Coordinates of C-alpha atoms in Angstrom, one line a residue:
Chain A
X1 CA 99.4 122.4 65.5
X2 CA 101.0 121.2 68.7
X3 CA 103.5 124.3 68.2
X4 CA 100.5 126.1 70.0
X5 CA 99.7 123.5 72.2
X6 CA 100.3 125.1 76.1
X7 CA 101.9 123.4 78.7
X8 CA 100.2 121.7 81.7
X9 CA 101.8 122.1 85.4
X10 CA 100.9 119.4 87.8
X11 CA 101.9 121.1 91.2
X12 CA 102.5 119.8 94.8
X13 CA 101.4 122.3 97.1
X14 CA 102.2 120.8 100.5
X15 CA 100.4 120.5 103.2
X16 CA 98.9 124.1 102.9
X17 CA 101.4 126.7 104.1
X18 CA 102.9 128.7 101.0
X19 CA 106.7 128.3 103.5
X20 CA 106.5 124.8 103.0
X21 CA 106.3 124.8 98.7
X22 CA 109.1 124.7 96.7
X23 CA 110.5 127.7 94.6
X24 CA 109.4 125.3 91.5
X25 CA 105.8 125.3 92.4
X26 CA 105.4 128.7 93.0
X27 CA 106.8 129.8 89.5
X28 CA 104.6 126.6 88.4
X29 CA 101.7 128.5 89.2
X30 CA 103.1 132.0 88.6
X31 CA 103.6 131.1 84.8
X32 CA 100.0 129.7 84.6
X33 CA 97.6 131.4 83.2
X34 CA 95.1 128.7 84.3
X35 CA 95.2 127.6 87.8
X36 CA 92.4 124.4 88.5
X37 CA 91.9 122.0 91.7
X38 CA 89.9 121.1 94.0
X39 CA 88.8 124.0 95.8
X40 CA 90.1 123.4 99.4
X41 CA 93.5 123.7 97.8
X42 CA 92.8 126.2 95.5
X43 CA 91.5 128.3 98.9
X44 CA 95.5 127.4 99.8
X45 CA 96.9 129.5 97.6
X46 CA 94.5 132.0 96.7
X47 CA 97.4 134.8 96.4
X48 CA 98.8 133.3 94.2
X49 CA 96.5 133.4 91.9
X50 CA 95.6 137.4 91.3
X51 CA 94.8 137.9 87.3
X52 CA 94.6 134.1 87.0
X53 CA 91.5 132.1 85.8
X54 CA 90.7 130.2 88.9
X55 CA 89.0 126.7 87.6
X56 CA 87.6 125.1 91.4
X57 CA 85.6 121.7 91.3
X58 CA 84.3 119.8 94.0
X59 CA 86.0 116.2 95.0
X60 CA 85.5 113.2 92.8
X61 CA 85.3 115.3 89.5
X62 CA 89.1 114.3 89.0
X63 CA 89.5 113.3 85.5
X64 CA 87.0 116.2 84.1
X65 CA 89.6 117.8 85.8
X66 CA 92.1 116.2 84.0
X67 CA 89.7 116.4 80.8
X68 CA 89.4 120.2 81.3
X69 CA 93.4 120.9 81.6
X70 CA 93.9 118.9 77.9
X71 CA 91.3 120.8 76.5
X72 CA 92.9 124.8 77.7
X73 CA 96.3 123.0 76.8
X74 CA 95.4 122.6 73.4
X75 CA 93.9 126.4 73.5
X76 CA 97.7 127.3 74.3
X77 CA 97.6 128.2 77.6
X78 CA 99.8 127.2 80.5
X79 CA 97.9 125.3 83.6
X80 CA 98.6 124.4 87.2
X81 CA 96.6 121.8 87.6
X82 CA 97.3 122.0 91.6
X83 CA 96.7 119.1 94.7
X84 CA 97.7 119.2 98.0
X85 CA 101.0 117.0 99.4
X86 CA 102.8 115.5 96.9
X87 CA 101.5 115.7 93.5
X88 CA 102.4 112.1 92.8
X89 CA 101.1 110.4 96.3
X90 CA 97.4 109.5 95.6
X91 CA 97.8 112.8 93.3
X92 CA 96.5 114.0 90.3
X93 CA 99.7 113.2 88.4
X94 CA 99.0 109.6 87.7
X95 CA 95.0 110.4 85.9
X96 CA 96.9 113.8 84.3
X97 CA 99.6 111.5 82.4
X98 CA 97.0 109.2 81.7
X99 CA 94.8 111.4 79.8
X100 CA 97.9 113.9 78.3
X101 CA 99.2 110.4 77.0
X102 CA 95.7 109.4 75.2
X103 CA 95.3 109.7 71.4
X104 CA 95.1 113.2 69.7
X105 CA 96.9 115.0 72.8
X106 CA 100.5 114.7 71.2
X107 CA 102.3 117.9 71.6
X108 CA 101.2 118.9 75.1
X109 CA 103.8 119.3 77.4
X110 CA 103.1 117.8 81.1
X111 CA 105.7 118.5 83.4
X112 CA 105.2 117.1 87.4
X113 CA 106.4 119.4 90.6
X114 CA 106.7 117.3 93.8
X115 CA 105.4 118.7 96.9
X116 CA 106.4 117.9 100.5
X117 CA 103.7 114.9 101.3
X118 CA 102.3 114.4 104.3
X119 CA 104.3 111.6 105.4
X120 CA 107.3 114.1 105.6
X121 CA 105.8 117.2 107.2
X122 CA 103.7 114.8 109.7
X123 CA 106.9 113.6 110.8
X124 CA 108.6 116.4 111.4
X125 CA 105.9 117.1 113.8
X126 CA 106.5 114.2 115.2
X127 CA 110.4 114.4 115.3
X128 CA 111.6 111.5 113.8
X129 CA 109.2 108.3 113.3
X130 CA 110.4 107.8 109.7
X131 CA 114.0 107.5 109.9
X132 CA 114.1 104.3 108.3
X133 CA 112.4 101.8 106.0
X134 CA 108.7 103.0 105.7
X135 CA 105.5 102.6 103.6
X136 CA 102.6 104.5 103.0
X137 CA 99.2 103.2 103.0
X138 CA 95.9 104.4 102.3
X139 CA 92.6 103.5 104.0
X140 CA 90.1 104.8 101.3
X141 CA 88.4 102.1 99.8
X142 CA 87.0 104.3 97.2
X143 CA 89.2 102.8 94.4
X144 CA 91.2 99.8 96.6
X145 CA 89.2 96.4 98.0
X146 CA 89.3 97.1 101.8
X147 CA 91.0 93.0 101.9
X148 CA 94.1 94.3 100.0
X149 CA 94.3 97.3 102.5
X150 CA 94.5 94.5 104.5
X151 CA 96.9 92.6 103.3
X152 CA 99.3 95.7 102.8
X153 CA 99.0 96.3 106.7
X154 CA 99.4 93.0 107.7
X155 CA 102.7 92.3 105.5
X156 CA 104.2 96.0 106.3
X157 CA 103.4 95.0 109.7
X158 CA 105.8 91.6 109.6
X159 CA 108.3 93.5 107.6
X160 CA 108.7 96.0 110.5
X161 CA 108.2 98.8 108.0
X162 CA 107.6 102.2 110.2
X163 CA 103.9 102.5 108.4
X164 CA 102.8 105.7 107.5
X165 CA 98.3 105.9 107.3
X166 CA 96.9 108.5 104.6
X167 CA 93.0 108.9 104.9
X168 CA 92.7 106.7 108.0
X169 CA 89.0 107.9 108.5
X170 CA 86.1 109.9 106.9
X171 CA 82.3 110.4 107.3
X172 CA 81.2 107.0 105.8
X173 CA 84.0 105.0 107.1
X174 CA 84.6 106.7 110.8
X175 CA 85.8 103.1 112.2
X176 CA 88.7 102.6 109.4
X177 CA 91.3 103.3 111.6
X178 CA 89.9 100.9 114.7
X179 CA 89.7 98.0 112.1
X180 CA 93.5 98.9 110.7
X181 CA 94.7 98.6 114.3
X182 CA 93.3 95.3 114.5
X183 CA 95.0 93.7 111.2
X184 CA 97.8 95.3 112.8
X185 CA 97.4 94.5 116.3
X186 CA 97.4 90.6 114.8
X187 CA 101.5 91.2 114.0
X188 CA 102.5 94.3 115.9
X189 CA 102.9 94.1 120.1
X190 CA 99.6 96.7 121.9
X191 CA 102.6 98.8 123.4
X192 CA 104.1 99.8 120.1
X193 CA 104.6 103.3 119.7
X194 CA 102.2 105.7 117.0
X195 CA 101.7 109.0 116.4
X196 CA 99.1 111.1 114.3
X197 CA 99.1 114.8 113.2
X198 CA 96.1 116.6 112.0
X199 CA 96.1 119.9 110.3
X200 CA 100.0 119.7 109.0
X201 CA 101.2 123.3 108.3
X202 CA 97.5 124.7 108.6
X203 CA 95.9 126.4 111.3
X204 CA 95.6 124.1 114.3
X205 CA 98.0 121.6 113.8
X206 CA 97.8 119.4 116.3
X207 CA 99.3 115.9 117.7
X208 CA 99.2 113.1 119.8
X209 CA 101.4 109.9 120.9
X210 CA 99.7 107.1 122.1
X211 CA 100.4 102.9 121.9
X212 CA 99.3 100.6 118.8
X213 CA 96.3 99.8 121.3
X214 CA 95.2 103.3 122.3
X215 CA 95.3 104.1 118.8
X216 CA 93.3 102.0 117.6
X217 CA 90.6 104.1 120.1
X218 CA 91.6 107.2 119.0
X219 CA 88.8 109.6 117.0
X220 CA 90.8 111.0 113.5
X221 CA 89.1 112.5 110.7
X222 CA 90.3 112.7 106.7
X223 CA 92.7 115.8 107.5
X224 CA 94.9 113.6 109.9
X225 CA 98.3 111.4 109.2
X226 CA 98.9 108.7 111.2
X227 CA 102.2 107.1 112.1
X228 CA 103.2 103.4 113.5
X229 CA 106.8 103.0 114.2
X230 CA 109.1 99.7 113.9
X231 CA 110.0 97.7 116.4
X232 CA 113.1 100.2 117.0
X233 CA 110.8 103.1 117.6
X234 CA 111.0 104.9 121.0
X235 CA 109.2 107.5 122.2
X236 CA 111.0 110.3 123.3
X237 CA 109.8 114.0 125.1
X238 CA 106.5 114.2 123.1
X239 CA 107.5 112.8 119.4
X240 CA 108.8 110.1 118.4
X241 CA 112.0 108.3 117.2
X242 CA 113.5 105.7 114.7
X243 CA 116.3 104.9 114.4
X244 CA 118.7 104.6 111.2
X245 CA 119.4 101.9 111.6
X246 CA 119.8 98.6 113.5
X247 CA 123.2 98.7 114.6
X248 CA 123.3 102.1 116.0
X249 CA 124.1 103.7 119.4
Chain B
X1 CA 121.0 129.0 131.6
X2 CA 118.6 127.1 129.2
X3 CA 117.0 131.0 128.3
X4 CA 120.3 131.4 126.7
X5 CA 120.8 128.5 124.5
X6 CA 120.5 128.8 120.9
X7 CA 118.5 126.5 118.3
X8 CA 119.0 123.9 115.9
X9 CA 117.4 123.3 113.1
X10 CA 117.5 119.9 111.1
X11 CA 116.9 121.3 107.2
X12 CA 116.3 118.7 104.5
X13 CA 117.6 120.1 100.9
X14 CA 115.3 118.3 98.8
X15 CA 117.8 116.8 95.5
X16 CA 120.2 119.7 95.3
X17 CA 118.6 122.4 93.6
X18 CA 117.7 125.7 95.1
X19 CA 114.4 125.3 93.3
X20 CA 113.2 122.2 94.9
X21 CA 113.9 123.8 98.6
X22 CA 111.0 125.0 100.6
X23 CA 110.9 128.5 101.4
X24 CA 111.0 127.0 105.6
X25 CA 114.2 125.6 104.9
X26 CA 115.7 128.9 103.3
X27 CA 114.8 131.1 106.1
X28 CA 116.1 128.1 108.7
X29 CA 119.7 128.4 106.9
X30 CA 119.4 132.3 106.7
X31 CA 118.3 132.3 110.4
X32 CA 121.7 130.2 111.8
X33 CA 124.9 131.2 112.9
X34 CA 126.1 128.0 111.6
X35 CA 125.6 125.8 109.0
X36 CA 126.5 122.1 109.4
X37 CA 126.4 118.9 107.0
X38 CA 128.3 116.6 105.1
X39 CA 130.6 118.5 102.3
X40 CA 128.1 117.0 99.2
X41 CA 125.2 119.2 101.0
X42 CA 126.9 122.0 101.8
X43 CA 128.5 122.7 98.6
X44 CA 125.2 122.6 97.3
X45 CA 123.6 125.7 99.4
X46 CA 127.4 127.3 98.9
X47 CA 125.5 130.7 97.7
X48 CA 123.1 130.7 101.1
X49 CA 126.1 130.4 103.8
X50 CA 127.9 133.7 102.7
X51 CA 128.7 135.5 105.7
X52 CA 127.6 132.6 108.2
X53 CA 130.4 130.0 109.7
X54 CA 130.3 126.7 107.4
X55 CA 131.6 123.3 109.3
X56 CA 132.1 120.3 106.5
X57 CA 132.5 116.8 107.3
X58 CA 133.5 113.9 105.9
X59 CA 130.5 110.7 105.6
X60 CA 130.3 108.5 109.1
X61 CA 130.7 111.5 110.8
X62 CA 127.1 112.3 111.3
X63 CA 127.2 111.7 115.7
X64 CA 129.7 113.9 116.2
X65 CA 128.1 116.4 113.5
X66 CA 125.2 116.2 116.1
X67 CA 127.3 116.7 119.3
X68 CA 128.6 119.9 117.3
X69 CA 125.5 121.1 116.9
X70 CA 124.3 120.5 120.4
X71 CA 127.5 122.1 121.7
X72 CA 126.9 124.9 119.6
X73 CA 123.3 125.7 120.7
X74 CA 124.8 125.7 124.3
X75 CA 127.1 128.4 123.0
X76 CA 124.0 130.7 121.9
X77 CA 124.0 129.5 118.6
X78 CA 121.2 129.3 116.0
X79 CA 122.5 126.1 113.9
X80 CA 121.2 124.4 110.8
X81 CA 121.9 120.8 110.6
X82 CA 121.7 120.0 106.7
X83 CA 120.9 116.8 104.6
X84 CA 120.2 115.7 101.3
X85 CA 116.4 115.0 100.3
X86 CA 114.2 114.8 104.0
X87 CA 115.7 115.6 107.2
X88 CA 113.7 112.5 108.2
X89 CA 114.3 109.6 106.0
X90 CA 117.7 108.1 106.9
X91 CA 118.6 111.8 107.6
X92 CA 120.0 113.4 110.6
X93 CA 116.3 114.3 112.7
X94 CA 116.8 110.7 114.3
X95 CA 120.0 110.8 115.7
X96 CA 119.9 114.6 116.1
X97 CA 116.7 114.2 118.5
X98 CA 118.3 111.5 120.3
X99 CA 121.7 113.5 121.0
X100 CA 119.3 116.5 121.8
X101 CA 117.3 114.8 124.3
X102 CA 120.3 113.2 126.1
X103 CA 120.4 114.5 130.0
X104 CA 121.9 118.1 130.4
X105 CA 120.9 119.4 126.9
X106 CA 116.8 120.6 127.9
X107 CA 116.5 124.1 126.8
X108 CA 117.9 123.3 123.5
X109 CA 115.0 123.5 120.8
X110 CA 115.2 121.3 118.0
X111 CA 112.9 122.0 114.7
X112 CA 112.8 119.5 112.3
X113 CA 112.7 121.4 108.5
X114 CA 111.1 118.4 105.8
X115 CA 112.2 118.8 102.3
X116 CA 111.7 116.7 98.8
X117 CA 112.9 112.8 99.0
X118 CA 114.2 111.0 96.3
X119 CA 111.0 109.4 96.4
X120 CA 109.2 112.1 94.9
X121 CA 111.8 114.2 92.9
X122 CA 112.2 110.9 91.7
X123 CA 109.2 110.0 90.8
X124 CA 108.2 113.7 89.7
X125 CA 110.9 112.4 87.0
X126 CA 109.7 109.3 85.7
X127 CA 105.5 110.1 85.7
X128 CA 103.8 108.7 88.4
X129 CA 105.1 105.6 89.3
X130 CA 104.2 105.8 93.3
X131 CA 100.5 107.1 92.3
X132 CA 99.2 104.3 95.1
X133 CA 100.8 102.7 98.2
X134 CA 103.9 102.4 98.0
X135 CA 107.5 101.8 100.4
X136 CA 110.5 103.3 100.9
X137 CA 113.7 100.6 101.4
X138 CA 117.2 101.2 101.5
X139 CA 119.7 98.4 100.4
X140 CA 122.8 99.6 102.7
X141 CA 123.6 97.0 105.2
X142 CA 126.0 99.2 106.9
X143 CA 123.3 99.4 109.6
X144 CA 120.8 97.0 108.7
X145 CA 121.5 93.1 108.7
X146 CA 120.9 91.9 104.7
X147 CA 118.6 89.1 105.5
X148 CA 116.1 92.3 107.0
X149 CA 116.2 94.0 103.8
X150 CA 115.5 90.7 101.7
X151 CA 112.6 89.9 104.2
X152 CA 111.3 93.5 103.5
X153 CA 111.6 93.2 99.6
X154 CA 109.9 90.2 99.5
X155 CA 107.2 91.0 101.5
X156 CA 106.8 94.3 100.1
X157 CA 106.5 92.6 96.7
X158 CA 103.8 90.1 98.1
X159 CA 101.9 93.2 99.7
X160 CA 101.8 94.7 95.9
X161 CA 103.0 98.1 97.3
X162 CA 104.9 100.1 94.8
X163 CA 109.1 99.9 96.1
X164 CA 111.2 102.9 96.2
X165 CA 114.6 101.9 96.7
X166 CA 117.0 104.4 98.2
X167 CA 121.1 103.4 98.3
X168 CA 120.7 100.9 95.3
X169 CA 124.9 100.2 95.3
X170 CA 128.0 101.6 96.1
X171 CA 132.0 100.8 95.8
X172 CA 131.8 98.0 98.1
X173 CA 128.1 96.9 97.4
X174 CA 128.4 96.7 93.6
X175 CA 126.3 93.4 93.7
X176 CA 123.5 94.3 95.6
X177 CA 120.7 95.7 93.1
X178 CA 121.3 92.8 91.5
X179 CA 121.0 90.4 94.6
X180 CA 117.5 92.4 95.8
X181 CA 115.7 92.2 91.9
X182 CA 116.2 88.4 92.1
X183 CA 115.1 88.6 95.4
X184 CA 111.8 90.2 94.1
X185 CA 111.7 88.2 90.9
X186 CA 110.9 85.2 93.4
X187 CA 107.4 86.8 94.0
X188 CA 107.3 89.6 90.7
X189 CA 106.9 88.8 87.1
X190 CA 110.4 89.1 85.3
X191 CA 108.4 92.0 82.8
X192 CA 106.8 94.0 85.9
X193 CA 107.4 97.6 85.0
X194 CA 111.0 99.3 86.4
X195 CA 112.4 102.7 86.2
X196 CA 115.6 104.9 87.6
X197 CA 116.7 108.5 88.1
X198 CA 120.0 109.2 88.8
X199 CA 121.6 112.8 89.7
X200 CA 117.6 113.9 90.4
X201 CA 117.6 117.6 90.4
X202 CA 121.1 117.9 89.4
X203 CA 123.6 118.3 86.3
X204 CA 122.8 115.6 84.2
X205 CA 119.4 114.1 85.5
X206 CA 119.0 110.6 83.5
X207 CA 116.1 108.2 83.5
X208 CA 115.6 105.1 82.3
X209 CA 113.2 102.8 82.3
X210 CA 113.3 99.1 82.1
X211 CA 111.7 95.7 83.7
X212 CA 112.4 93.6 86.9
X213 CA 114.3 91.4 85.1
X214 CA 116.5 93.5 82.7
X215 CA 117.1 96.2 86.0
X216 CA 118.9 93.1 87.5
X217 CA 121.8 93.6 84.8
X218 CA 121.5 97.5 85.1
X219 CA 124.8 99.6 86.6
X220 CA 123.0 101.9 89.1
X221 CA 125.6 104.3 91.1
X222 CA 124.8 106.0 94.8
X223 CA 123.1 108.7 93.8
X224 CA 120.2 106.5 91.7
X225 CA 116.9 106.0 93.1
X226 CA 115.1 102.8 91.6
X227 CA 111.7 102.5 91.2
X228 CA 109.4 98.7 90.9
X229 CA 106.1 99.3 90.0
X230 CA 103.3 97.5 91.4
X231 CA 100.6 94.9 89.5
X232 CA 99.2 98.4 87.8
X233 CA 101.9 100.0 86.7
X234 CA 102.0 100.1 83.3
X235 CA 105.3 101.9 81.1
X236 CA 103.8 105.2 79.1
X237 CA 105.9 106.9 76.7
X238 CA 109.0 107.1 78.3
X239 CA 107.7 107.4 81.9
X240 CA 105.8 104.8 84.4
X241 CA 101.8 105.6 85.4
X242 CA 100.8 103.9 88.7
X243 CA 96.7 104.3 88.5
X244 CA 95.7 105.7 91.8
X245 CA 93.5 103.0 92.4
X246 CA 92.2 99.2 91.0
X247 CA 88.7 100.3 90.3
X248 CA 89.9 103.3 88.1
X249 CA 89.4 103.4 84.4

């Protein structure tokens, strides 16, 4: 009887400090009586989760994740089923829908909170590199062929799109970021000024302005977000700024 | 005396609702003296200014808003610069920083506040329709030369990046969703998957989804963000899934 069914949350946390969620998400995971993730952001908001069934899994288990939050729905209870940033950027929202929308699951409720991503809060460390047209891209080849990557950075690149980097390094692919400053490097002038922020709203946050070139030098790991501005980007103090626009003063 | 000068702080609402706030942006407006912002915004956090001086203005108004505000802080003043969605994107952190960092005004700290774009309230709305890269273009020309914005949507289409658009029409630009879907139909298939949110986080939230070619003929207002999905999206239900990556089942 989907009567019974529960309701699955899936819940932006942020980047990791509980100022920088939304009211939403907190009562998200307040009327949960399940709360699952992965367990770096389940760590996040450990609090917030007193008399709650904790559910942690390690990375890559993502649709038995998924799998798991059908299955308590259809016990009738409420989950959170929580990620870090947005919960729609390279978030669980897009398997979560898949699977809710599969045969035999009619009835549950899904319902998606946004989160602030990390394009938004790295930028406001930055001050204002994102104050125009802009695109995200992500360097995991995990689930993308590295020559589309490629081809994204290239054509954001030509489009003078402020371009916004999301896993720009990890263990296994430690050069990622060197090789995306090349494609880029192929379109974008060696002076052009980036910006990356690791740690957003966690202990440590840290940043660093440097050229297109420099960059392309520069050690990051998987907790950093890195920013290359348009061709109307300036650098300014220590963070950087785009304009609005093209036309303005 | 630069000891003496007070802050400002550049808040970004999120869509309207008190909810979809960050708890950073309610202690930024509970910390100021002043509140300033265009009359949409401000009416919105009416219940948050009690007690605290309130300065509307009208739209176009935004670098004298930021002279206010730096004029304030030089007064001792803690002030909070509010906007609609992100303080970033097209908000007021990029001309605020550059009126802020103008000669005479050092001593004057800035903190720039992110909240929920469009984007993802948006998308939060419709599923998951920016579950992989994606970009962010606005279609007002007021600052931006048209032929940019056509160059950007056609090589955002070619780079198979999801395409948030921000500012779809207005009184005088009643044409222009129109004019950009035919520009992306050049390099999109007419039955690509489409969607739209209007009044996101307001009274009377409305969705709708549609494809490239039939959102050509659609009558989108101001406040509607438009969605084209990429070569994965695919329609479900009444909502738009963007798989978080090509190798994913």
């Amino acid at each position: 009887m989907s009567d019974t069914f529960g309701k699955i949350y899936v819940v932006g946390l942020g980047p990791g400090d509980e100022s920088m969620m939304t009211a939403q998400a907190l009562e998200a995971i307040k009327a949960s009586d399940v709360v699952i993730g992965y367990r770096v952001y389940t760590d996040l908001i450990k609090d917030l989760c007193d008399g709650k069934e904790v559910i942690e899994s390690g990375m890559r288990q993502e649709i038995d994740r998924c799998k798991s939050c059908v299955e308590l729905a259809k016990e009738g209870k409420t989950v959170a089923l929580v990620c870090s940033g947005d919960a729609g950027v390279y978030g669980m929202a897009s398997p979560m829908l898949e699977i809710a929308g599969k045969a035999g699951n009619d009835g549950i409720e899904t319902e998606i909170v946004p989160g602030i991503t990390a394009a938004l809060s790295g930028a406001a460390v930055l001050g204002a590199p994102i104050g125009h047209d802009f695109c995200v891209i992500s360097l995991s080849d995990l689930l993308t062929p590295w020559e589309l990557i490629e081809k994204r950075l290239k054509l954001a690149a030509e489009a003078d799109l402020c371009i916004v980097i999301y896993n720009p390094s990890s263990h296994k692919r430690a050069d990622y970021l060197k090789k995306a400053c090349e494609v880029m490097l192929t379109k974008l002038p060696a002076d052009r000024p980036c910006g990356y922020v690791r740690n957003i709203g966690r202990e440590g946050t840290d940043k660093k302005i440097c050229t297109l070139k420099e960059l392309a030098d520069e050690q990051v790991d998987m907790f950093t977000t890195v920013f290359i501005g348009n061709s109307m980007t300036k650098i300014s103090g220590d963070g950087l700024i785009t304009p609005r626009g093209y036309a303005e003063k």
